[in-house]
PDB file of C-alpha atoms in Angstrom:
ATOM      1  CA  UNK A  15      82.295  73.329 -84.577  1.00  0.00           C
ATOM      2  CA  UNK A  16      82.722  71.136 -87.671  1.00  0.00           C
ATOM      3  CA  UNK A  17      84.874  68.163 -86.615  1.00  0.00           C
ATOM      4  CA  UNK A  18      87.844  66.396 -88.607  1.00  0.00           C
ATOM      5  CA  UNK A  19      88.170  69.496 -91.277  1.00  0.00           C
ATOM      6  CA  UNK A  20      88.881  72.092 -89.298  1.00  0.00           C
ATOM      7  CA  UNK A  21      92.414  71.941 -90.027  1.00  0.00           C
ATOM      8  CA  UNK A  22      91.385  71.874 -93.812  1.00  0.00           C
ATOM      9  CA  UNK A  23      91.137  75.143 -96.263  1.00  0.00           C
ATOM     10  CA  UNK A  24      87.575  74.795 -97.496  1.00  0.00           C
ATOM     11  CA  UNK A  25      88.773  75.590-100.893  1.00  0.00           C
ATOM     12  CA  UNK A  26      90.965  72.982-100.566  1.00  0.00           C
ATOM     13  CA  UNK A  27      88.184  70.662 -99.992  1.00  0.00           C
ATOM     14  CA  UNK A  28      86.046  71.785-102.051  1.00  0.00           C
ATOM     15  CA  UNK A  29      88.494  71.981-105.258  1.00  0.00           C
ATOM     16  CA  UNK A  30      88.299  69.390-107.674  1.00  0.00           C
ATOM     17  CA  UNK A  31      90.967  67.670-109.690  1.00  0.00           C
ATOM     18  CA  UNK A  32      90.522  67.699-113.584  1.00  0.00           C
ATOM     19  CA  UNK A  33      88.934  63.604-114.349  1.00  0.00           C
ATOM     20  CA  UNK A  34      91.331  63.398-117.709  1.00  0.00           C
ATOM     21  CA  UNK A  35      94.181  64.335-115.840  1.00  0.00           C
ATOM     22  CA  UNK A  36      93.648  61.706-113.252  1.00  0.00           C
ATOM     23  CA  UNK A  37      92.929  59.385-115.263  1.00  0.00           C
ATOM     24  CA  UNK A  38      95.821  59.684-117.710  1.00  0.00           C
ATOM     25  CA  UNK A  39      98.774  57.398-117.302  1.00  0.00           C
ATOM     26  CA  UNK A  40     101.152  59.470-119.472  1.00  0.00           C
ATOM     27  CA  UNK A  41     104.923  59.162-117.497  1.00  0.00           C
ATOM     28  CA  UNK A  42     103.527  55.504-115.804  1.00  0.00           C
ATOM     29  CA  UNK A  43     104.945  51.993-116.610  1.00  0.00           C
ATOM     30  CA  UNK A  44     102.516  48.976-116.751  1.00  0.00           C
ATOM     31  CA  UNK A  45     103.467  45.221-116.892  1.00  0.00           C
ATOM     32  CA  UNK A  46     100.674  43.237-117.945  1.00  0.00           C
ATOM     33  CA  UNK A  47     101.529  39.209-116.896  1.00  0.00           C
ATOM     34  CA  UNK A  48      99.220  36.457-119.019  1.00  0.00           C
ATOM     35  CA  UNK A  49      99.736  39.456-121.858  1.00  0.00           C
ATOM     36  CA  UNK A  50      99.151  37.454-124.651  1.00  0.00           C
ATOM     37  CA  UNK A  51      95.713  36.817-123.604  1.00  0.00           C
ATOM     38  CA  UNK A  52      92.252  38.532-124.295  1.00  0.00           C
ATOM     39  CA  UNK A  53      91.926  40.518-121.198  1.00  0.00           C
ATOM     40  CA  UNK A  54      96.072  41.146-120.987  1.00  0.00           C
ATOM     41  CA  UNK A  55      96.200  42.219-124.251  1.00  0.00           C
ATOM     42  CA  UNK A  56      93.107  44.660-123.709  1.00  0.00           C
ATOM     43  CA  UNK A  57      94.384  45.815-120.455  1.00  0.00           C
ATOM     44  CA  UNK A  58      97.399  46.485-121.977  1.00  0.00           C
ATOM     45  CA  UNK A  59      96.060  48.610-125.212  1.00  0.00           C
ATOM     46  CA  UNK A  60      93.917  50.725-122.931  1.00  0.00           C
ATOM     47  CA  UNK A  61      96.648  51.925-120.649  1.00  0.00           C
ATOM     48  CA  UNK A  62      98.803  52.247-123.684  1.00  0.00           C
ATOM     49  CA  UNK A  63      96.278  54.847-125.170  1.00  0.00           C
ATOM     50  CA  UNK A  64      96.424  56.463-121.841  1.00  0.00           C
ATOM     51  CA  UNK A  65     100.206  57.214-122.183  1.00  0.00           C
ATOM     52  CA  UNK A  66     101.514  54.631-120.454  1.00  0.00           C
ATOM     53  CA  UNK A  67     104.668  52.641-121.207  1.00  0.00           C
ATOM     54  CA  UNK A  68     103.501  49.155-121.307  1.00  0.00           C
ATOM     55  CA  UNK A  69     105.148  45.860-120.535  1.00  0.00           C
ATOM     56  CA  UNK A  70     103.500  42.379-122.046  1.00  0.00           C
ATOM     57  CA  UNK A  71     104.705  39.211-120.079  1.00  0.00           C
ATOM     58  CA  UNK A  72     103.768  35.600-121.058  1.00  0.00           C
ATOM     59  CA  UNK A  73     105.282  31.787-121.649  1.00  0.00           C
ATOM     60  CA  UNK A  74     107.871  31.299-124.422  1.00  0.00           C
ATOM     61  CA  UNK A  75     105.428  29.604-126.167  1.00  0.00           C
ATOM     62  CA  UNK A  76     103.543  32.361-126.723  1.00  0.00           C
ATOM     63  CA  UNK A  77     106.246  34.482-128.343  1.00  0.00           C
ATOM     64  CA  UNK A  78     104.299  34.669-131.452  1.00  0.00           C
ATOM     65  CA  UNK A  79     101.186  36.344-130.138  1.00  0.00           C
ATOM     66  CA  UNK A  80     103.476  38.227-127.641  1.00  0.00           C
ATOM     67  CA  UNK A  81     105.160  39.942-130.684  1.00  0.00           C
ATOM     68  CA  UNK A  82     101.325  40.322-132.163  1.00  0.00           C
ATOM     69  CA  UNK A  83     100.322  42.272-129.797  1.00  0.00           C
ATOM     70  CA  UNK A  84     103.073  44.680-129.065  1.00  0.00           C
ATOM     71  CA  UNK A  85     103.122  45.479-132.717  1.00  0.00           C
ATOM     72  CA  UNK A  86      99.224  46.391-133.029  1.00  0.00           C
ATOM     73  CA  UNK A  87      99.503  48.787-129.807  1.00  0.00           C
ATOM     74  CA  UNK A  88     102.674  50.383-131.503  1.00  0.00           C
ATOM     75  CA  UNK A  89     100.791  50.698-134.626  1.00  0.00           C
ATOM     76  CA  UNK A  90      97.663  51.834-133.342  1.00  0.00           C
ATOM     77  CA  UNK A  91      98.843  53.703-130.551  1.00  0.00           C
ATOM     78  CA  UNK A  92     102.951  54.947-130.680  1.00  0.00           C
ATOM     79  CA  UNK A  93     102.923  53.727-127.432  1.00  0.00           C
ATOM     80  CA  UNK A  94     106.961  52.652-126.062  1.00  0.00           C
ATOM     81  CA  UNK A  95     105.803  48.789-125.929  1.00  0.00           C
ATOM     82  CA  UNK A  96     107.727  45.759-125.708  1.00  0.00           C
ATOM     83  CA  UNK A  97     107.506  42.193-124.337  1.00  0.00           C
ATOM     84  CA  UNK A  98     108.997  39.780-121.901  1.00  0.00           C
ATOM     85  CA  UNK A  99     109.159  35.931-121.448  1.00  0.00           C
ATOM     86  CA  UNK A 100     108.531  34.327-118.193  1.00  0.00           C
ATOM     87  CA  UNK A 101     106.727  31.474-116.099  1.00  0.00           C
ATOM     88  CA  UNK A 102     104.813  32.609-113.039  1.00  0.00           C
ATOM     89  CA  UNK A 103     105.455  29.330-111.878  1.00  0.00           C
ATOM     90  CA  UNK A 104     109.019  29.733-111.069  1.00  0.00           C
ATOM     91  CA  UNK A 105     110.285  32.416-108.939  1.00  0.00           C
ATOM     92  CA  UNK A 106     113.539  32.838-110.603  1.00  0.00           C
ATOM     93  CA  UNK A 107     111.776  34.110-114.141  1.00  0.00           C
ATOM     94  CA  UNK A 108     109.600  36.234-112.153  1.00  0.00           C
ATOM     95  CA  UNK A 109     112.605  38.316-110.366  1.00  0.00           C
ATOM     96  CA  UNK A 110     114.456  37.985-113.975  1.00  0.00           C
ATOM     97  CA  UNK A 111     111.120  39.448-115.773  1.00  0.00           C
ATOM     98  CA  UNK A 112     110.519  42.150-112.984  1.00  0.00           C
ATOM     99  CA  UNK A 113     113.673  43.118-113.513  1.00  0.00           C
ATOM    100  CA  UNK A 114     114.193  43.301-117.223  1.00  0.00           C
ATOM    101  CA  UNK A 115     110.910  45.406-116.897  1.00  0.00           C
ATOM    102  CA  UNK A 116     112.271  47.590-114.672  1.00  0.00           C
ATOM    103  CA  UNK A 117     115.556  47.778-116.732  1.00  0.00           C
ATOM    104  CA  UNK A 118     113.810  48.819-119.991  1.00  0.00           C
ATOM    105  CA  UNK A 119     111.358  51.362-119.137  1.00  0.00           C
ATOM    106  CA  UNK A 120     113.307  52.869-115.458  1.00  0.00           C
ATOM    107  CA  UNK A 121     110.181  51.685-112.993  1.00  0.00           C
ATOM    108  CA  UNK A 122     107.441  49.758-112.498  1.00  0.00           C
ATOM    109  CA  UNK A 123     103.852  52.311-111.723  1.00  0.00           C
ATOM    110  CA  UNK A 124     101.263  49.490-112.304  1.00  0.00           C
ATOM    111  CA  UNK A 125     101.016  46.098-112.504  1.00  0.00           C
ATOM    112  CA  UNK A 126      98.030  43.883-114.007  1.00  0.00           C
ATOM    113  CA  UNK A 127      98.975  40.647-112.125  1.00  0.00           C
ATOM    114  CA  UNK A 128      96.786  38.486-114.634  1.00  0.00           C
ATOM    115  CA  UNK A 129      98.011  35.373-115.717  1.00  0.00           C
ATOM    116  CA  UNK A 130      95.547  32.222-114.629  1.00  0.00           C
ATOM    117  CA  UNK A 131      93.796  29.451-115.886  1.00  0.00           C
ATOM    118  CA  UNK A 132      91.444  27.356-115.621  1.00  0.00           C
ATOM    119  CA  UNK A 133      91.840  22.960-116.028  1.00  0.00           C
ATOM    120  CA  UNK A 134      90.362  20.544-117.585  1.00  0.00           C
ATOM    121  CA  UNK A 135      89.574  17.504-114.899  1.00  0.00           C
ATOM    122  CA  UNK A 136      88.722  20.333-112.321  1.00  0.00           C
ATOM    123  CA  UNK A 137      86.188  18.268-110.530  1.00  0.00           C
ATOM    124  CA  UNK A 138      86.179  16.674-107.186  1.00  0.00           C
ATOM    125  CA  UNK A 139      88.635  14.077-108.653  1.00  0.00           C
ATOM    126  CA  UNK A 140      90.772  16.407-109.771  1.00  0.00           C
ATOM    127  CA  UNK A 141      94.245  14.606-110.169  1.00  0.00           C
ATOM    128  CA  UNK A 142      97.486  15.905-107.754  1.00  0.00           C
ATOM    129  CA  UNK A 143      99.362  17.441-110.815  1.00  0.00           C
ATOM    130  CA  UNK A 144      96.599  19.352-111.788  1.00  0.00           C
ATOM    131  CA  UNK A 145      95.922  20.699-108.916  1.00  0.00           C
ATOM    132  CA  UNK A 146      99.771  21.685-108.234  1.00  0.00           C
ATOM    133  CA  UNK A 147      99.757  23.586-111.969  1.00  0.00           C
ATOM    134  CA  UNK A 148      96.462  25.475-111.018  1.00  0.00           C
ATOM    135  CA  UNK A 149      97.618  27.324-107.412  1.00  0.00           C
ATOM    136  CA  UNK A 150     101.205  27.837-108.664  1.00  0.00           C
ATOM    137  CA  UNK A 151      99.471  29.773-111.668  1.00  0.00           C
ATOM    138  CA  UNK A 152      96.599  31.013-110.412  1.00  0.00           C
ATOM    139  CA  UNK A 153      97.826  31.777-106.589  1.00  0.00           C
ATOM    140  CA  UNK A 154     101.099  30.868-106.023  1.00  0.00           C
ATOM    141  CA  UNK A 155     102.257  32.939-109.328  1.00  0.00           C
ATOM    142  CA  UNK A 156     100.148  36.287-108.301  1.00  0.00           C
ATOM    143  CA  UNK A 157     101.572  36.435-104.966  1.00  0.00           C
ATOM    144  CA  UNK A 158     105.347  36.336-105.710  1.00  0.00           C
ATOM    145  CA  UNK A 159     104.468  38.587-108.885  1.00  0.00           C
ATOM    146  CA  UNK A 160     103.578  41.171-106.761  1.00  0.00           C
ATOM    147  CA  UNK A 161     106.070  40.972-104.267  1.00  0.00           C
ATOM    148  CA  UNK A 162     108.610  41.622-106.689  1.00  0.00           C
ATOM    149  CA  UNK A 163     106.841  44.496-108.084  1.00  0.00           C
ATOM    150  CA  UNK A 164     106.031  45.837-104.987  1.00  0.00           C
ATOM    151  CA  UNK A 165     109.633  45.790-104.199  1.00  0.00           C
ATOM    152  CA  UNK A 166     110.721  48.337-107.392  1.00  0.00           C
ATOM    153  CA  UNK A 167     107.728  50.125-106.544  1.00  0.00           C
ATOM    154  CA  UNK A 168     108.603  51.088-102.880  1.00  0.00           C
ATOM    155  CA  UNK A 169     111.372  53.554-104.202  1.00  0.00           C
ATOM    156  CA  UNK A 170     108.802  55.422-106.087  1.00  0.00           C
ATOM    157  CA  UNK A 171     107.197  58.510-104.480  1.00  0.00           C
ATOM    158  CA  UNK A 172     103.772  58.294-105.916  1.00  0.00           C
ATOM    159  CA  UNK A 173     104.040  54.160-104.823  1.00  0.00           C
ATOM    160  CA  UNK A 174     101.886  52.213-107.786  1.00  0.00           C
ATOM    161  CA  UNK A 175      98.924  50.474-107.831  1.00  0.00           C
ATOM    162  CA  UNK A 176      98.324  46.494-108.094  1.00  0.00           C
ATOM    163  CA  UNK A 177      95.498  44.812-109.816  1.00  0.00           C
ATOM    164  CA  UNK A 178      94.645  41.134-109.721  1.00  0.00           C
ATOM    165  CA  UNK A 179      92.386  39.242-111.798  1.00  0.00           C
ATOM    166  CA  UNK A 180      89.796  36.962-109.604  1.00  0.00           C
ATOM    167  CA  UNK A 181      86.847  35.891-111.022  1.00  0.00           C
ATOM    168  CA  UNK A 182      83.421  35.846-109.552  1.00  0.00           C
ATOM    169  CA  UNK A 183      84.277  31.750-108.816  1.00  0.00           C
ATOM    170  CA  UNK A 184      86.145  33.576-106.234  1.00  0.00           C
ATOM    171  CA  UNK A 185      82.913  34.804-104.399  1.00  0.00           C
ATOM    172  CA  UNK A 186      80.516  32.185-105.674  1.00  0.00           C
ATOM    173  CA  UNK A 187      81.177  28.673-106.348  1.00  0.00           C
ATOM    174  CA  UNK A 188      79.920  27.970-110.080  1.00  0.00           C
ATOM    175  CA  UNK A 189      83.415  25.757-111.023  1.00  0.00           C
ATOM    176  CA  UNK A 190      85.268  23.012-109.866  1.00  0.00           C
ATOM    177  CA  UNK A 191      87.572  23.169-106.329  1.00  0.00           C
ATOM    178  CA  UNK A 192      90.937  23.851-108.319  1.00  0.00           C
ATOM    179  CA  UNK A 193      89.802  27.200-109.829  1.00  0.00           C
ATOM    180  CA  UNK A 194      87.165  28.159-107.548  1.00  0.00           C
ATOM    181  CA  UNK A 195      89.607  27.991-104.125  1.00  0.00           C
ATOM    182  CA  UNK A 196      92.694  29.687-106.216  1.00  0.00           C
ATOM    183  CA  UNK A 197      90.541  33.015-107.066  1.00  0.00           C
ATOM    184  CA  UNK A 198      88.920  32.934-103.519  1.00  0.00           C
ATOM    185  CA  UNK A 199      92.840  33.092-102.520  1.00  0.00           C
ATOM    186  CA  UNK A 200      93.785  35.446-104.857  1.00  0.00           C
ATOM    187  CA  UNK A 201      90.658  37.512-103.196  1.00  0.00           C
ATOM    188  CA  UNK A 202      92.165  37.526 -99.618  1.00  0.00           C
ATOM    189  CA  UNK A 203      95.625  37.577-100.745  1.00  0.00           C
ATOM    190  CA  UNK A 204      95.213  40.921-102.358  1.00  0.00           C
ATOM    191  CA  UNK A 205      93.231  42.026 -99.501  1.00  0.00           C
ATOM    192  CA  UNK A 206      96.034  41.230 -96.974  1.00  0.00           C
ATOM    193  CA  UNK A 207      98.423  42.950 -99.318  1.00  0.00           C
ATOM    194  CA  UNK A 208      96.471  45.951 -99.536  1.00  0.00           C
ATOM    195  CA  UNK A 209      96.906  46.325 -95.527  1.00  0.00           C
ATOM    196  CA  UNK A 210     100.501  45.398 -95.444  1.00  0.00           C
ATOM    197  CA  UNK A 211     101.401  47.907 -98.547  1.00  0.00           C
ATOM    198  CA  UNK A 212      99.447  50.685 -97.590  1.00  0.00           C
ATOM    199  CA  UNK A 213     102.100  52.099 -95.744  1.00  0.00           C
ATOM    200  CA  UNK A 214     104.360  52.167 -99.041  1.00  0.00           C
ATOM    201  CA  UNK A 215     101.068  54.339-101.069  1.00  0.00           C
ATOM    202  CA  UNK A 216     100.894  50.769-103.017  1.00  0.00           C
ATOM    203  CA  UNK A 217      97.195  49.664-103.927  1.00  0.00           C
ATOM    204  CA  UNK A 218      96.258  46.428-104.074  1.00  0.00           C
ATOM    205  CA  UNK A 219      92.705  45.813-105.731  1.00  0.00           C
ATOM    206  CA  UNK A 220      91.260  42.498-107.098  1.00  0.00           C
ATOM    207  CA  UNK A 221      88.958  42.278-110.749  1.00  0.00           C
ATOM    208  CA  UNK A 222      86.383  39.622-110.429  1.00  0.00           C
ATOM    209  CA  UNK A 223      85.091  38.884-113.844  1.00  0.00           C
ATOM    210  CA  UNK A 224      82.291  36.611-115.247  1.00  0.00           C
ATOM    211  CA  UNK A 225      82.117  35.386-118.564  1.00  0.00           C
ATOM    212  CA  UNK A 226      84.104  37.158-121.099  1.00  0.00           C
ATOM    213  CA  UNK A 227      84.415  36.490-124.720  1.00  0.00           C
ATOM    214  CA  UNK A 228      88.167  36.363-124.230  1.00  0.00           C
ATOM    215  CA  UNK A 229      89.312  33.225-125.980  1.00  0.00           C
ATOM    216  CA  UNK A 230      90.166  31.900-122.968  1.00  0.00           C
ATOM    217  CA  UNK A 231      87.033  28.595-123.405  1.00  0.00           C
ATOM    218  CA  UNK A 232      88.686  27.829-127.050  1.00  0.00           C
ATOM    219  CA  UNK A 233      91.471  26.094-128.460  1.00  0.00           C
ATOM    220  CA  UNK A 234      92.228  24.613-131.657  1.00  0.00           C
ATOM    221  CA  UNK A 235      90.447  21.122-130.923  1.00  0.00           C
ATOM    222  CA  UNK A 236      87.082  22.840-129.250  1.00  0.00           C
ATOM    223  CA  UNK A 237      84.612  21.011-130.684  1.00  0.00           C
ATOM    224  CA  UNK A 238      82.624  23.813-132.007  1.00  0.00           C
ATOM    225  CA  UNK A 239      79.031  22.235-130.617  1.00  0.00           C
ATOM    226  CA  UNK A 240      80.174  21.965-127.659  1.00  0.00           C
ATOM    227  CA  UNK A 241      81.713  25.737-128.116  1.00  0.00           C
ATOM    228  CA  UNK A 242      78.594  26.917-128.901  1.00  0.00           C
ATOM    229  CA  UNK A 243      76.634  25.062-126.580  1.00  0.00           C
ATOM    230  CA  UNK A 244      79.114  26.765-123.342  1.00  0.00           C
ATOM    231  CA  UNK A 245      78.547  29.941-124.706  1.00  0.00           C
ATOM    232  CA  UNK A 246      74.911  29.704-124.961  1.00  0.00           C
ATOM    233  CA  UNK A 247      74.834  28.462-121.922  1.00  0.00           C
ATOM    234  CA  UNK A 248      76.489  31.577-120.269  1.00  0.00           C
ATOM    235  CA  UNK A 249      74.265  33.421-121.618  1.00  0.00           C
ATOM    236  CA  UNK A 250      71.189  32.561-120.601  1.00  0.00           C
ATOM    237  CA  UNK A 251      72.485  32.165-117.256  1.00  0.00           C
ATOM    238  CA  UNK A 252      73.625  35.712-116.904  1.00  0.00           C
ATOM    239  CA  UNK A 253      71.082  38.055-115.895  1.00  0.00           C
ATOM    240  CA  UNK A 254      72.137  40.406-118.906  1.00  0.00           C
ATOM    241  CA  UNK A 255      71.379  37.246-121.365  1.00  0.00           C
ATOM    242  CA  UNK A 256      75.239  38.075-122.978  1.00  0.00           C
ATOM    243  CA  UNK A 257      78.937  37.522-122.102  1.00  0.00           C
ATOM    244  CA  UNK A 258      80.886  40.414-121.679  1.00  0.00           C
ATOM    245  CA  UNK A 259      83.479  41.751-124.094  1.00  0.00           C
ATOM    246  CA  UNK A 260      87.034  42.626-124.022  1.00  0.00           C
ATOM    247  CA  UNK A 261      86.486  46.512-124.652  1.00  0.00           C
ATOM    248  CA  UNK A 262      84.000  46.276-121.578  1.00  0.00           C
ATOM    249  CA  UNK A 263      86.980  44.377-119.286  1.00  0.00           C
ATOM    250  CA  UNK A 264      89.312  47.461-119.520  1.00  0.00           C
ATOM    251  CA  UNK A 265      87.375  50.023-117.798  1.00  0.00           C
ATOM    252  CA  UNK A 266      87.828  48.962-113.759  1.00  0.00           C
ATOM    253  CA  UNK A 267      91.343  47.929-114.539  1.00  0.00           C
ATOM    254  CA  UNK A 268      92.143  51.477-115.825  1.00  0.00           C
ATOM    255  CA  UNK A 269      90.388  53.351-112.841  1.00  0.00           C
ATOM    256  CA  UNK A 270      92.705  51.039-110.104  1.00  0.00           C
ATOM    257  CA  UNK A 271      95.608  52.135-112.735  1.00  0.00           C
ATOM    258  CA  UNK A 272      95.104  55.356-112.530  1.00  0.00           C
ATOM    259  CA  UNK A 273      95.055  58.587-109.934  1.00  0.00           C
ATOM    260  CA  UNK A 274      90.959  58.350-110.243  1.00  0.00           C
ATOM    261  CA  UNK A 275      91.339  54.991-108.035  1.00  0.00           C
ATOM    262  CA  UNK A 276      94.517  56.145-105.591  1.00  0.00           C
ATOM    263  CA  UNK A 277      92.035  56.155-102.325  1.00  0.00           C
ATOM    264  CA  UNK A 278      90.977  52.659-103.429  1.00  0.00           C
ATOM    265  CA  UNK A 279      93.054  49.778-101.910  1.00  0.00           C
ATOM    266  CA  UNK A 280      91.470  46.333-101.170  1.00  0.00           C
ATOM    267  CA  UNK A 281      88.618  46.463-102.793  1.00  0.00           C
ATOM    268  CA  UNK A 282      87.165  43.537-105.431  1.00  0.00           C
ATOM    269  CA  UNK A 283      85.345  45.418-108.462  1.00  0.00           C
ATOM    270  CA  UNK A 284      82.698  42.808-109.871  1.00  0.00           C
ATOM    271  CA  UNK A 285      82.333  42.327-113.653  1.00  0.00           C
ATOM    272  CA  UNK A 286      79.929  39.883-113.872  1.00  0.00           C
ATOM    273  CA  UNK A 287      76.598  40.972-115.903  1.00  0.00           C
ATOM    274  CA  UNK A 288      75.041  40.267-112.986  1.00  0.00           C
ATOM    275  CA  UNK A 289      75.843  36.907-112.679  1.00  0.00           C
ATOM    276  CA  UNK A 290      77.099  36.706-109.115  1.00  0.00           C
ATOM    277  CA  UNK A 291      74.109  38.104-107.151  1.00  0.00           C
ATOM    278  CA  UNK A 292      71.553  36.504-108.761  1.00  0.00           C
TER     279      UNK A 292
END
């Protein structure tokens, strides 16, 4: 006698759900923190396509590209889109942006808890302030991000799913100590979360990606040598000889999003051409 599924209609095992269905987000909320940003602003366009009703948090400062990018996913999709200022660093703006989220679109289904950075100085003399401003963005930020999320998302049936971005510094060490011990926190912080949740049907799943053509290694005074130099450089030290691109980010994120991930919970998805296991 078959153990474990003898309870179970065999039909009922056997049946499969349609894969667009689960994987559309049509009815679902996102907020996307760090939204103004290569990945957020992917992340955010690909659930957007999917149906959902997306959310784009960043700084003040970055108003400008905030209002950017909620216009091109209205344009190019018709998705219900808007924005939100905040500082991850400051508990108050996160309850205030959580909840003007929540107030504008009903819920909260999904959050992409991405906002991070990475220092310069992040060496083994990295200064006190520096290393305050990278865990209260990187770690201290993510935690009480999703606490307040997970809070709106307890009062709704289907629960909602959280996704973190790590990086592969989180499993290797290929930085300095500030970013490098903040993503290996954010790795066992969403783990712990996952366990602790589970009971409320919330998911908690980590993205650990490599090196992306994101924007995030330029600014306005990269000197663009050197630019080229980093980028060549992550090349040829990626197993795949490339960097990874922002349409090629969205694709893990989406899955965790969406009902084709809802048995996933505390799991790390590696996006890394490789990189990591070499």
């Amino acid at each position: 006698m078959s153990i474990g599924v003898t309870h179970r209609k065999i039909e009922d095992i056997l049946d499969l759900q349609s894969v667009y269905d689960m994987l559309s987000l049509k009815g679902k909320t996102a907020l996307v923190t760090g939204g103004s940003g290569g990945i957020g602003r992917s992340t955010s366009a690909a659930m957007a396509e999917l149906g959902a009703k997306v959310m784009l948090m960043d700084l003040p400062s970055r108003e400008s590209q905030l209002q950017k990018a909620v216009a091109d996913i209205k344009q190019r999709y018709m998705a219900e889109c808007d924005y939100v200022l905040g500082d991850v660093r400051d508990v108050e703006s996160i309850e205030a942006f959580v909840e003007k989220t929540a107030e504008r679109f009903g819920t909260i289904d999904i959050l992409h808890n991405n906002a991070g950075i990475g220092i310069a100085g992040d060496n083994a003399d990295i200064t006190k302030d520096a290393w305050d401003n990278i865990v209260a963005i990187n770690l201290t930020g993510p935690m009480f991000v999703a606490q307040a999320v997970a809070d709106k998302m307890k009062s709704n049936p289907a629960g909602g799913s959280i996704v973190t971005t790590a990086s592969m510094s989180g499993i290797i060490v290929n930085t300095g100590p500030g970013y490098a011990a903040t993503k290996a926190g954010v790795l066992h912080m969403t783990n712990a979360l996952a366990i602790a949740l589970a009971v409320d049907n919330i998911r908690c799943n980590s993205v650990c990606y490599g090196y992306i053509l994101s924007g995030m290694h330029e600014n306005p005074s990269s000197d663009p040598v050197r630019l080229e130099h980093t980028y060549s450089r992550f090349e040829e030290t990626t197993p795949m000889k490339r960097c990874g691109t922002l349409s090629e980010v969205v694709g893990c994120v989406v899955y965790l999003a969406s009902d084709l991930g809802r048995f996933t919970t505390g799991s790390a998805i590696v996006v890394d051409g490789g990189f990591s296991i070499q």
